[in-house]
Amino acid sequence: MHAPNHPPHDVDALLAAFDGEQLMADLETLGAIGRERGGGLQRMAYSEADLAARRWVLAQMQALGMGATLDAAGNVVGYLPGSEARPALALGSHTDSVPGGGMFDGALGVLAALACVRTLRGQGVKLRHPLLLLDFAAEEATTAASPLGSLSFTGHLTADALDGPAWHGGSTNELLAARGFDSAALIANHPPLPLAAFVELHIEQGDQLLAPRTPIGVVEGIVGIRRYYVTFEGQANHAGTTSMARRRDALVAAAPFITTVRDVAVAHGIVGTIGRIDVQPGAPNVIPGRVVLDVEIRDMANSTLDRAEAALHDAAAASGAQMVHGHRKEPTPADPQLMAAIQRACARLDLPRRTLPSGAGHDAMNLAAICPYAMIFVPSEGGVSHAPDEFTPAAECIAGGRVLLATLLDLDERL
Ligand SMILES: [Zn+2]
């Protein structure tokens, strides 16, 4: 399994040396950068606070003796050489936030990876594989083409993707230029070396690990997303003079379909949402003449999404609506070998775990285009995220960090 000149890692000794207190202290320090008084984080992509946070992470990597640079997209890329010429193992996540975000989303995965390197350095242990520690820029959907940093890192960013709007009101191209980034360089970006695997620790942001409380989630994949525009035609007319009997109100026609989306989702065991309703002409004194519903469904299984989609088509046709297909993202399954490594890590640490899909997108889904990936989840108190009261207890943050370390050591021996 490993070359004779490389004895197996003393995993238990390394796990015992993992400094959980320092991890929590780092989370507090990073969580203070860009925090509003009494409120959430304002570390939107390429804001001053976001760049300050990324420079802080860079300095921490350098202090641990890693080679660390900002790449063309502003991703922090830390490097630790391995003892053999092999593709790299990579750990990481992101440190940007949504407006008013929490201090665990993304930051935990970056700082736990940093804690893994601190453990290796402190114990004088060298991995067989080179190690990349990645703090991706612009993961949250505050720019076009999100997650933008990991898309650039993997070499899959396209020029037209940067035309879309960013959180500051202008285009993403303008935001990048204002911060001294070169869009052409982002598009030409690529990984510094081939990757053997990417593992991301992240808060769950849902409620699947809460009942029963389970400290570790082993992510089976990131769900597929399908969006539809469902249009109901009526007749716009005067809201005061048109009798109820003579109305063709498009919003009234659309109303039953709203609960149908919920019912179809429940019946198929998936999630379904209408996140936007466009009512035209959209005035209080005019009967709606046309209504467009933005419908979204998500699940890991395309076969289930196919059946739910067919049910939605039937319901739309029955109510005389037009259903048009919009954005579609395929499910991104995690790598079974890497999932098995996480399972072994949990068994070694005697930690209960369950397998679950990720309903949210993550940098890992972009990394999946260039290497096998897996994700480790820890519980989000109350299922809350993207909010100031996002919280994961220290014991579970540290448990997640130890699982990440044990997984890394396992993969270093097996891959
Ligand atoms: Zn995140």
Short mmCIF file of C-alpha atoms and ligand atoms in Angstrom, two decimals:
data_model
loop_
_atom_site.label_atom_id
_atom_site.label_comp_id
_atom_site.label_asym_id
_atom_site.label_seq_id
_atom_site.Cartn_x
_atom_site.Cartn_y
_atom_site.Cartn_z
CA MET A 1 0.00 0.00 0.00
CA HIS A 2 2.89 2.36 0.77
CA ALA A 3 6.50 2.29 -0.26
CA PRO A 4 8.74 0.55 2.29
CA ASN A 5 10.78 3.72 2.83
CA HIS A 6 7.59 5.47 3.97
CA PRO A 7 6.30 3.90 7.18
CA PRO A 8 2.58 4.40 7.86
CA HIS A 9 1.56 7.59 9.61
CA ASP A 10 1.02 7.41 13.37
CA VAL A 11 -2.56 8.59 12.88
CA ASP A 12 -3.61 8.41 16.53
CA ALA A 13 -0.63 10.49 17.68
CA LEU A 14 -1.35 13.07 14.98
CA LEU A 15 -5.05 13.22 15.88
CA ALA A 16 -4.11 13.74 19.54
CA ALA A 17 -1.82 16.60 18.50
CA PHE A 18 -4.59 18.35 16.50
CA ASP A 19 -5.00 21.73 18.23
CA GLY A 20 -8.75 22.33 18.48
CA GLU A 21 -8.37 25.40 20.70
CA GLN A 22 -6.19 27.10 18.10
CA LEU A 23 -8.76 26.24 15.43
CA MET A 24 -11.51 27.96 17.45
CA ALA A 25 -9.25 30.94 18.16
CA ASP A 26 -8.54 31.25 14.42
CA LEU A 27 -12.28 31.16 13.69
CA GLU A 28 -12.80 34.06 16.12
CA THR A 29 -9.92 36.07 14.66
CA LEU A 30 -11.05 35.58 11.07
CA GLY A 31 -14.69 36.11 12.11
CA ALA A 32 -13.83 39.60 13.38
CA ILE A 33 -12.65 40.74 9.92
CA GLY A 34 -15.54 42.52 8.22
CA ARG A 35 -17.98 41.93 11.06
CA GLU A 36 -20.62 44.60 11.55
CA ARG A 37 -21.14 45.89 15.06
CA GLY A 38 -23.57 43.42 16.61
CA GLY A 39 -24.36 41.93 13.22
CA GLY A 40 -23.12 39.60 10.55
CA LEU A 41 -20.08 39.41 8.30
CA GLN A 42 -19.84 41.78 5.34
CA ARG A 43 -17.11 39.99 3.41
CA MET A 44 -18.65 40.06 -0.02
CA ALA A 45 -16.37 38.91 -2.83
CA TYR A 46 -13.46 41.29 -3.49
CA SER A 47 -14.62 43.80 -0.86
CA GLU A 48 -11.87 45.36 1.29
CA ALA A 49 -12.83 43.07 4.19
CA ASP A 50 -12.79 39.99 1.96
CA LEU A 51 -9.32 40.84 0.65
CA ALA A 52 -8.11 41.57 4.19
CA ALA A 53 -9.38 38.17 5.35
CA ARG A 54 -7.62 36.46 2.46
CA ARG A 55 -4.33 38.25 3.22
CA TRP A 56 -4.67 37.08 6.84
CA VAL A 57 -5.13 33.47 5.70
CA LEU A 58 -2.10 33.84 3.41
CA ALA A 59 0.00 35.05 6.34
CA GLN A 60 -1.11 32.09 8.48
CA MET A 61 -0.03 29.68 5.75
CA GLN A 62 3.34 31.39 5.44
CA ALA A 63 3.80 31.31 9.23
CA LEU A 64 3.44 27.51 9.03
CA GLY A 65 6.20 27.35 6.43
CA MET A 66 3.93 26.80 3.43
CA GLY A 67 4.60 28.33 0.08
CA ALA A 68 1.54 30.57 -0.33
CA THR A 69 0.40 32.92 -3.08
CA LEU A 70 -2.70 34.67 -4.35
CA ASP A 71 -3.54 33.34 -7.80
CA ALA A 72 -5.08 35.32 -10.68
CA ALA A 73 -8.57 35.08 -9.13
CA GLY A 74 -7.40 36.01 -5.63
CA ASN A 75 -7.63 32.42 -4.39
CA VAL A 76 -5.11 31.77 -1.63
CA VAL A 77 -3.07 28.75 -2.72
CA GLY A 78 -0.86 27.21 -0.03
CA TYR A 79 1.64 24.52 -0.96
CA LEU A 80 3.50 21.92 1.06
CA PRO A 81 5.85 19.61 -0.87
CA GLY A 82 5.44 15.83 -0.53
CA SER A 83 8.17 13.23 -0.25
CA GLU A 84 7.20 11.63 -3.57
CA ALA A 85 6.44 12.96 -7.04
CA ARG A 86 2.66 12.56 -7.01
CA PRO A 87 -0.43 14.56 -7.82
CA ALA A 88 -1.46 16.77 -4.92
CA LEU A 89 -4.02 16.20 -2.21
CA ALA A 90 -6.06 19.38 -1.73
CA LEU A 91 -8.08 20.69 1.20
CA GLY A 92 -9.98 23.94 1.54
CA SER A 93 -13.12 26.01 1.17
CA HIS A 94 -13.79 29.78 0.99
CA THR A 95 -13.67 32.85 3.23
CA ASP A 96 -15.98 35.31 1.46
CA SER A 97 -19.49 35.77 2.88
CA VAL A 98 -22.99 36.76 1.87
CA PRO A 99 -24.12 40.20 3.13
CA GLY A 100 -24.79 39.72 6.85
CA GLY A 101 -23.33 36.21 6.84
CA GLY A 102 -22.01 34.00 9.62
CA MET A 103 -18.46 33.15 10.71
CA PHE A 104 -18.53 29.36 10.07
CA ASP A 105 -19.66 29.12 6.43
CA GLY A 106 -16.51 28.44 4.41
CA ALA A 107 -14.14 29.68 7.13
CA LEU A 108 -14.33 26.39 9.04
CA GLY A 109 -13.12 24.39 6.04
CA VAL A 110 -10.19 26.72 5.39
CA LEU A 111 -9.10 26.98 9.02
CA ALA A 112 -9.51 23.26 9.74
CA ALA A 113 -7.27 22.57 6.73
CA LEU A 114 -4.81 25.06 8.21
CA ALA A 115 -5.05 23.18 11.53
CA CYS A 116 -4.20 19.93 9.69
CA VAL A 117 -1.04 21.53 8.29
CA ARG A 118 -0.20 22.93 11.75
CA THR A 119 -0.44 19.38 13.14
CA LEU A 120 1.81 17.93 10.42
CA ARG A 121 4.40 20.70 10.84
CA GLY A 122 4.29 20.48 14.64
CA GLN A 123 4.92 16.72 14.53
CA GLY A 124 7.53 16.98 11.79
CA VAL A 125 5.48 14.74 9.49
CA LYS A 126 5.82 14.94 5.73
CA LEU A 127 3.12 13.56 3.46
CA ARG A 128 3.95 11.42 0.43
CA HIS A 129 1.74 13.68 -1.69
CA PRO A 130 2.20 17.40 -2.14
CA LEU A 131 -0.57 19.24 -0.28
CA LEU A 132 -2.54 22.22 -1.55
CA LEU A 133 -4.47 24.35 0.92
CA LEU A 134 -7.09 26.37 -0.97
CA ASP A 135 -9.03 29.42 0.21
CA PHE A 136 -11.29 30.14 -2.75
CA ALA A 137 -12.42 33.65 -3.66
CA ALA A 138 -16.03 34.56 -4.42
CA GLU A 139 -17.79 31.32 -3.53
CA GLU A 140 -21.05 32.97 -2.48
CA ALA A 141 -23.41 34.07 -5.21
CA THR A 142 -22.43 37.74 -4.90
CA THR A 143 -20.72 37.76 -8.31
CA ALA A 144 -21.60 36.30 -11.68
CA ALA A 145 -20.41 32.75 -12.41
CA SER A 146 -20.36 31.75 -8.75
CA PRO A 147 -18.51 29.99 -7.22
CA LEU A 148 -16.15 32.17 -9.23
CA GLY A 149 -12.75 31.55 -7.60
CA SER A 150 -12.86 27.76 -7.87
CA LEU A 151 -14.24 27.99 -11.41
CA SER A 152 -11.19 30.08 -12.36
CA PHE A 153 -8.81 27.80 -10.41
CA THR A 154 -9.99 24.73 -12.31
CA GLY A 155 -9.63 26.50 -15.67
CA HIS A 156 -13.36 26.40 -16.45
CA LEU A 157 -14.26 30.11 -16.30
CA THR A 158 -15.53 31.60 -19.57
CA ALA A 159 -15.31 35.26 -20.59
CA ASP A 160 -19.06 35.86 -20.99
CA ALA A 161 -19.65 34.63 -17.44
CA LEU A 162 -18.03 37.79 -16.02
CA ASP A 163 -20.49 40.18 -17.69
CA GLY A 164 -23.17 39.44 -15.11
CA PRO A 165 -23.84 41.68 -12.12
CA ALA A 166 -21.97 41.64 -8.80
CA TRP A 167 -23.13 42.71 -5.33
CA HIS A 168 -21.80 46.28 -5.69
CA GLY A 169 -24.27 47.06 -8.50
CA GLY A 170 -21.94 46.96 -11.51
CA SER A 171 -20.70 44.05 -13.57
CA THR A 172 -18.36 41.42 -12.19
CA ASN A 173 -15.74 42.54 -14.74
CA GLU A 174 -15.88 46.07 -13.31
CA LEU A 175 -15.58 44.82 -9.72
CA LEU A 176 -12.51 42.74 -10.61
CA ALA A 177 -10.89 45.62 -12.51
CA ALA A 178 -11.51 48.03 -9.61
CA ARG A 179 -9.58 45.64 -7.31
CA GLY A 180 -6.68 45.25 -9.74
CA PHE A 181 -7.62 41.82 -11.08
CA ASP A 182 -7.30 41.02 -14.78
CA SER A 183 -10.34 39.18 -16.15
CA ALA A 184 -8.25 37.62 -18.93
CA ALA A 185 -5.89 36.17 -16.31
CA LEU A 186 -8.83 34.71 -14.39
CA ILE A 187 -9.98 32.95 -17.55
CA ALA A 188 -6.45 31.70 -18.34
CA ASN A 189 -6.03 30.42 -14.75
CA HIS A 190 -5.38 26.71 -14.05
CA PRO A 191 -4.30 24.52 -11.13
CA PRO A 192 -0.58 24.80 -10.30
CA LEU A 193 -0.25 20.99 -10.36
CA PRO A 194 -2.45 17.95 -11.00
CA LEU A 195 -4.78 17.05 -8.14
CA ALA A 196 -5.37 13.52 -6.79
CA ALA A 197 -8.30 14.54 -4.56
CA PHE A 198 -10.10 17.50 -2.99
CA VAL A 199 -11.77 17.28 0.43
CA GLU A 200 -13.88 20.14 1.82
CA LEU A 201 -15.15 20.43 5.39
CA HIS A 202 -18.23 22.68 5.64
CA ILE A 203 -21.19 23.40 7.89
CA GLU A 204 -24.30 21.55 6.78
CA GLN A 205 -26.55 24.65 6.49
CA GLY A 206 -29.57 22.37 6.79
CA ASP A 207 -31.32 20.27 9.41
CA GLN A 208 -30.50 16.69 8.43
CA LEU A 209 -27.79 16.32 11.11
CA LEU A 210 -30.04 17.70 13.87
CA ALA A 211 -32.56 14.92 14.51
CA PRO A 212 -31.06 12.72 15.65
CA ARG A 213 -28.03 14.88 16.39
CA THR A 214 -25.15 13.46 14.34
CA PRO A 215 -21.72 15.11 14.54
CA ILE A 216 -20.55 14.18 11.03
CA GLY A 217 -22.23 14.11 7.64
CA VAL A 218 -20.56 12.24 4.77
CA VAL A 219 -21.72 14.03 1.64
CA GLU A 220 -22.80 11.69 -1.16
CA GLY A 221 -22.95 14.52 -3.66
CA ILE A 222 -24.19 17.98 -4.51
CA VAL A 223 -27.75 18.03 -5.79
CA GLY A 224 -28.79 18.77 -9.33
CA ILE A 225 -30.88 21.90 -9.95
CA ARG A 226 -33.59 22.39 -12.58
CA ARG A 227 -35.39 25.68 -13.11
CA TYR A 228 -38.55 26.42 -15.09
CA TYR A 229 -40.55 29.47 -16.10
CA VAL A 230 -44.28 28.77 -15.87
CA THR A 231 -46.44 31.41 -17.57
CA PHE A 232 -50.16 31.97 -16.97
CA GLU A 233 -51.98 34.22 -19.45
CA GLY A 234 -55.08 36.20 -18.43
CA GLN A 235 -56.42 39.58 -19.40
CA ALA A 236 -55.30 42.85 -17.83
CA ASN A 237 -58.25 45.09 -17.04
CA HIS A 238 -59.53 47.76 -14.65
CA ALA A 239 -59.56 46.46 -11.07
CA GLY A 240 -62.48 48.67 -10.11
CA THR A 241 -64.88 48.36 -13.04
CA THR A 242 -64.47 44.73 -14.14
CA SER A 243 -66.97 42.43 -12.42
CA MET A 244 -65.62 39.30 -10.73
CA ALA A 245 -67.56 37.12 -13.19
CA ARG A 246 -65.90 38.67 -16.27
CA ARG A 247 -62.30 38.54 -15.03
CA ARG A 248 -59.50 36.44 -16.44
CA ASP A 249 -57.04 36.98 -13.58
CA ALA A 250 -53.69 35.32 -14.36
CA LEU A 251 -52.60 35.35 -10.71
CA VAL A 252 -55.75 33.56 -9.57
CA ALA A 253 -55.09 30.98 -12.31
CA ALA A 254 -51.52 30.57 -11.03
CA ALA A 255 -52.45 30.23 -7.36
CA PRO A 256 -53.22 26.46 -7.30
CA PHE A 257 -49.97 25.74 -9.14
CA ILE A 258 -48.00 27.27 -6.25
CA THR A 259 -49.23 24.62 -3.84
CA THR A 260 -48.89 21.98 -6.58
CA VAL A 261 -45.12 22.61 -6.66
CA ARG A 262 -45.00 22.02 -2.92
CA ASP A 263 -47.13 18.85 -3.22
CA VAL A 264 -45.08 17.44 -6.11
CA ALA A 265 -41.85 18.04 -4.15
CA VAL A 266 -43.22 16.31 -1.05
CA ALA A 267 -44.59 13.40 -3.08
CA HIS A 268 -41.22 12.79 -4.75
CA GLY A 269 -39.10 13.36 -1.63
CA ILE A 270 -37.26 16.32 -3.16
CA VAL A 271 -37.25 20.09 -2.56
CA GLY A 272 -39.21 22.48 -4.75
CA THR A 273 -39.49 26.25 -4.56
CA ILE A 274 -41.13 29.17 -6.31
CA GLY A 275 -38.69 31.93 -5.46
CA ARG A 276 -40.04 34.66 -7.71
CA ILE A 277 -43.37 35.71 -9.15
CA ASP A 278 -43.56 38.26 -11.96
CA VAL A 279 -47.04 39.82 -12.04
CA GLN A 280 -47.76 41.95 -15.11
CA PRO A 281 -48.49 44.75 -15.48
CA GLY A 282 -47.98 44.83 -11.70
CA ALA A 283 -50.20 47.66 -10.44
CA PRO A 284 -52.68 47.59 -7.57
CA ASN A 285 -55.51 48.87 -9.75
CA VAL A 286 -54.98 46.46 -12.66
CA ILE A 287 -56.08 42.81 -12.85
CA PRO A 288 -52.98 40.68 -13.55
CA GLY A 289 -52.84 39.88 -17.27
CA ARG A 290 -49.81 37.67 -17.14
CA VAL A 291 -47.94 35.85 -14.37
CA VAL A 292 -44.57 34.09 -14.60
CA LEU A 293 -43.50 31.76 -11.78
CA ASP A 294 -39.80 30.88 -11.37
CA VAL A 295 -39.86 27.26 -10.24
CA GLU A 296 -36.84 25.32 -9.00
CA ILE A 297 -36.47 21.67 -7.98
CA ARG A 298 -33.36 19.97 -6.54
CA ASP A 299 -32.28 16.39 -5.83
CA MET A 300 -29.32 14.00 -6.15
CA ALA A 301 -31.15 11.61 -8.52
CA ASN A 302 -31.88 12.65 -12.11
CA SER A 303 -34.51 9.88 -12.32
CA THR A 304 -36.45 11.45 -9.44
CA LEU A 305 -36.09 14.91 -10.96
CA ASP A 306 -37.38 13.50 -14.28
CA ARG A 307 -40.54 12.17 -12.59
CA ALA A 308 -41.16 15.39 -10.66
CA GLU A 309 -40.59 17.40 -13.83
CA ALA A 310 -43.19 15.30 -15.67
CA ALA A 311 -45.69 15.87 -12.86
CA LEU A 312 -45.11 19.63 -13.05
CA HIS A 313 -45.58 19.56 -16.83
CA ASP A 314 -48.90 17.74 -16.41
CA ALA A 315 -50.09 20.22 -13.78
CA ALA A 316 -49.05 23.21 -15.90
CA ALA A 317 -50.80 21.81 -18.99
CA ALA A 318 -53.96 21.08 -16.99
CA SER A 319 -54.13 24.71 -15.87
CA GLY A 320 -53.42 26.08 -19.35
CA ALA A 321 -49.95 27.35 -18.46
CA GLN A 322 -46.76 27.28 -20.54
CA MET A 323 -43.77 25.60 -18.84
CA VAL A 324 -40.36 26.48 -20.27
CA HIS A 325 -37.06 24.96 -19.13
CA GLY A 326 -34.42 27.32 -17.73
CA HIS A 327 -31.10 26.68 -15.97
CA ARG A 328 -30.16 23.05 -15.39
CA LYS A 329 -27.22 21.80 -13.32
CA GLU A 330 -26.51 18.09 -13.12
CA PRO A 331 -26.05 16.35 -9.74
CA THR A 332 -22.34 16.07 -8.80
CA PRO A 333 -21.74 12.77 -6.98
CA ALA A 334 -18.88 12.56 -4.49
CA ASP A 335 -16.16 9.97 -5.07
CA PRO A 336 -16.96 6.62 -3.32
CA GLN A 337 -13.28 5.97 -2.47
CA LEU A 338 -12.96 9.35 -0.75
CA MET A 339 -16.30 8.85 1.02
CA ALA A 340 -14.97 5.51 2.32
CA ALA A 341 -11.87 7.31 3.64
CA ILE A 342 -14.12 9.73 5.56
CA GLN A 343 -16.13 6.79 6.92
CA ARG A 344 -12.91 5.13 8.13
CA ALA A 345 -11.83 8.41 9.74
CA CYS A 346 -15.16 8.60 11.62
CA ALA A 347 -14.84 4.97 12.73
CA ARG A 348 -11.33 5.59 14.04
CA LEU A 349 -12.56 8.63 15.98
CA ASP A 350 -15.68 6.75 17.12
CA LEU A 351 -17.91 9.49 15.68
CA PRO A 352 -21.50 8.80 14.60
CA ARG A 353 -22.07 9.86 11.00
CA ARG A 354 -24.69 9.67 8.30
CA THR A 355 -24.58 9.95 4.54
CA LEU A 356 -26.51 12.87 3.08
CA PRO A 357 -26.69 15.01 -0.05
CA SER A 358 -25.73 18.66 -0.10
CA GLY A 359 -28.68 20.82 -1.10
CA ALA A 360 -26.38 23.82 -1.50
CA GLY A 361 -23.66 24.39 -4.08
CA HIS A 362 -20.02 24.42 -2.97
CA ASP A 363 -16.53 24.95 -4.43
CA ALA A 364 -16.20 21.14 -4.44
CA MET A 365 -18.64 20.88 -7.37
CA ASN A 366 -16.22 22.91 -9.50
CA LEU A 367 -13.25 20.82 -8.32
CA ALA A 368 -15.19 17.72 -9.42
CA ALA A 369 -14.36 18.71 -13.01
CA ILE A 370 -10.64 18.08 -12.42
CA CYS A 371 -10.37 15.48 -9.63
CA PRO A 372 -12.33 13.17 -7.30
CA TYR A 373 -13.89 15.10 -4.42
CA ALA A 374 -15.67 14.51 -1.12
CA MET A 375 -17.16 16.70 1.58
CA ILE A 376 -17.51 16.45 5.36
CA PHE A 377 -20.44 18.24 7.03
CA VAL A 378 -20.85 19.30 10.66
CA PRO A 379 -24.21 20.37 12.13
CA SER A 380 -25.59 23.90 11.80
CA GLU A 381 -27.46 24.85 14.98
CA GLY A 382 -31.14 25.34 14.13
CA GLY A 383 -30.32 24.69 10.48
CA VAL A 384 -29.39 28.38 10.26
CA SER A 385 -26.75 29.76 7.85
CA HIS A 386 -26.12 32.90 5.80
CA ALA A 387 -27.13 34.79 8.96
CA PRO A 388 -25.29 36.30 11.95
CA ASP A 389 -26.53 33.59 14.34
CA GLU A 390 -25.09 30.77 12.23
CA PHE A 391 -23.42 28.52 14.83
CA THR A 392 -21.68 25.18 15.23
CA PRO A 393 -20.46 24.19 18.74
CA ALA A 394 -16.69 24.03 19.23
CA ALA A 395 -16.73 20.28 19.92
CA GLU A 396 -18.32 19.64 16.52
CA CYS A 397 -16.03 22.08 14.66
CA ILE A 398 -13.04 20.30 16.19
CA ALA A 399 -14.47 16.84 15.48
CA GLY A 400 -14.89 17.90 11.85
CA GLY A 401 -11.29 19.09 11.78
CA ARG A 402 -10.03 15.77 13.16
CA VAL A 403 -12.07 13.84 10.59
CA LEU A 404 -10.48 16.02 7.90
CA LEU A 405 -6.99 15.22 9.25
CA ALA A 406 -7.64 11.47 9.54
CA THR A 407 -9.08 11.47 6.00
CA LEU A 408 -6.02 13.29 4.67
CA LEU A 409 -3.64 10.79 6.30
CA ASP A 410 -5.72 7.86 5.02
CA LEU A 411 -5.69 9.20 1.47
CA ASP A 412 -1.97 9.90 1.67
CA GLU A 413 -1.37 6.21 2.33
CA ARG A 414 -3.94 4.76 -0.06
CA LEU A 415 -3.97 6.97 -3.13
ZN ZN B 1 -19.93 28.04 2.05
#
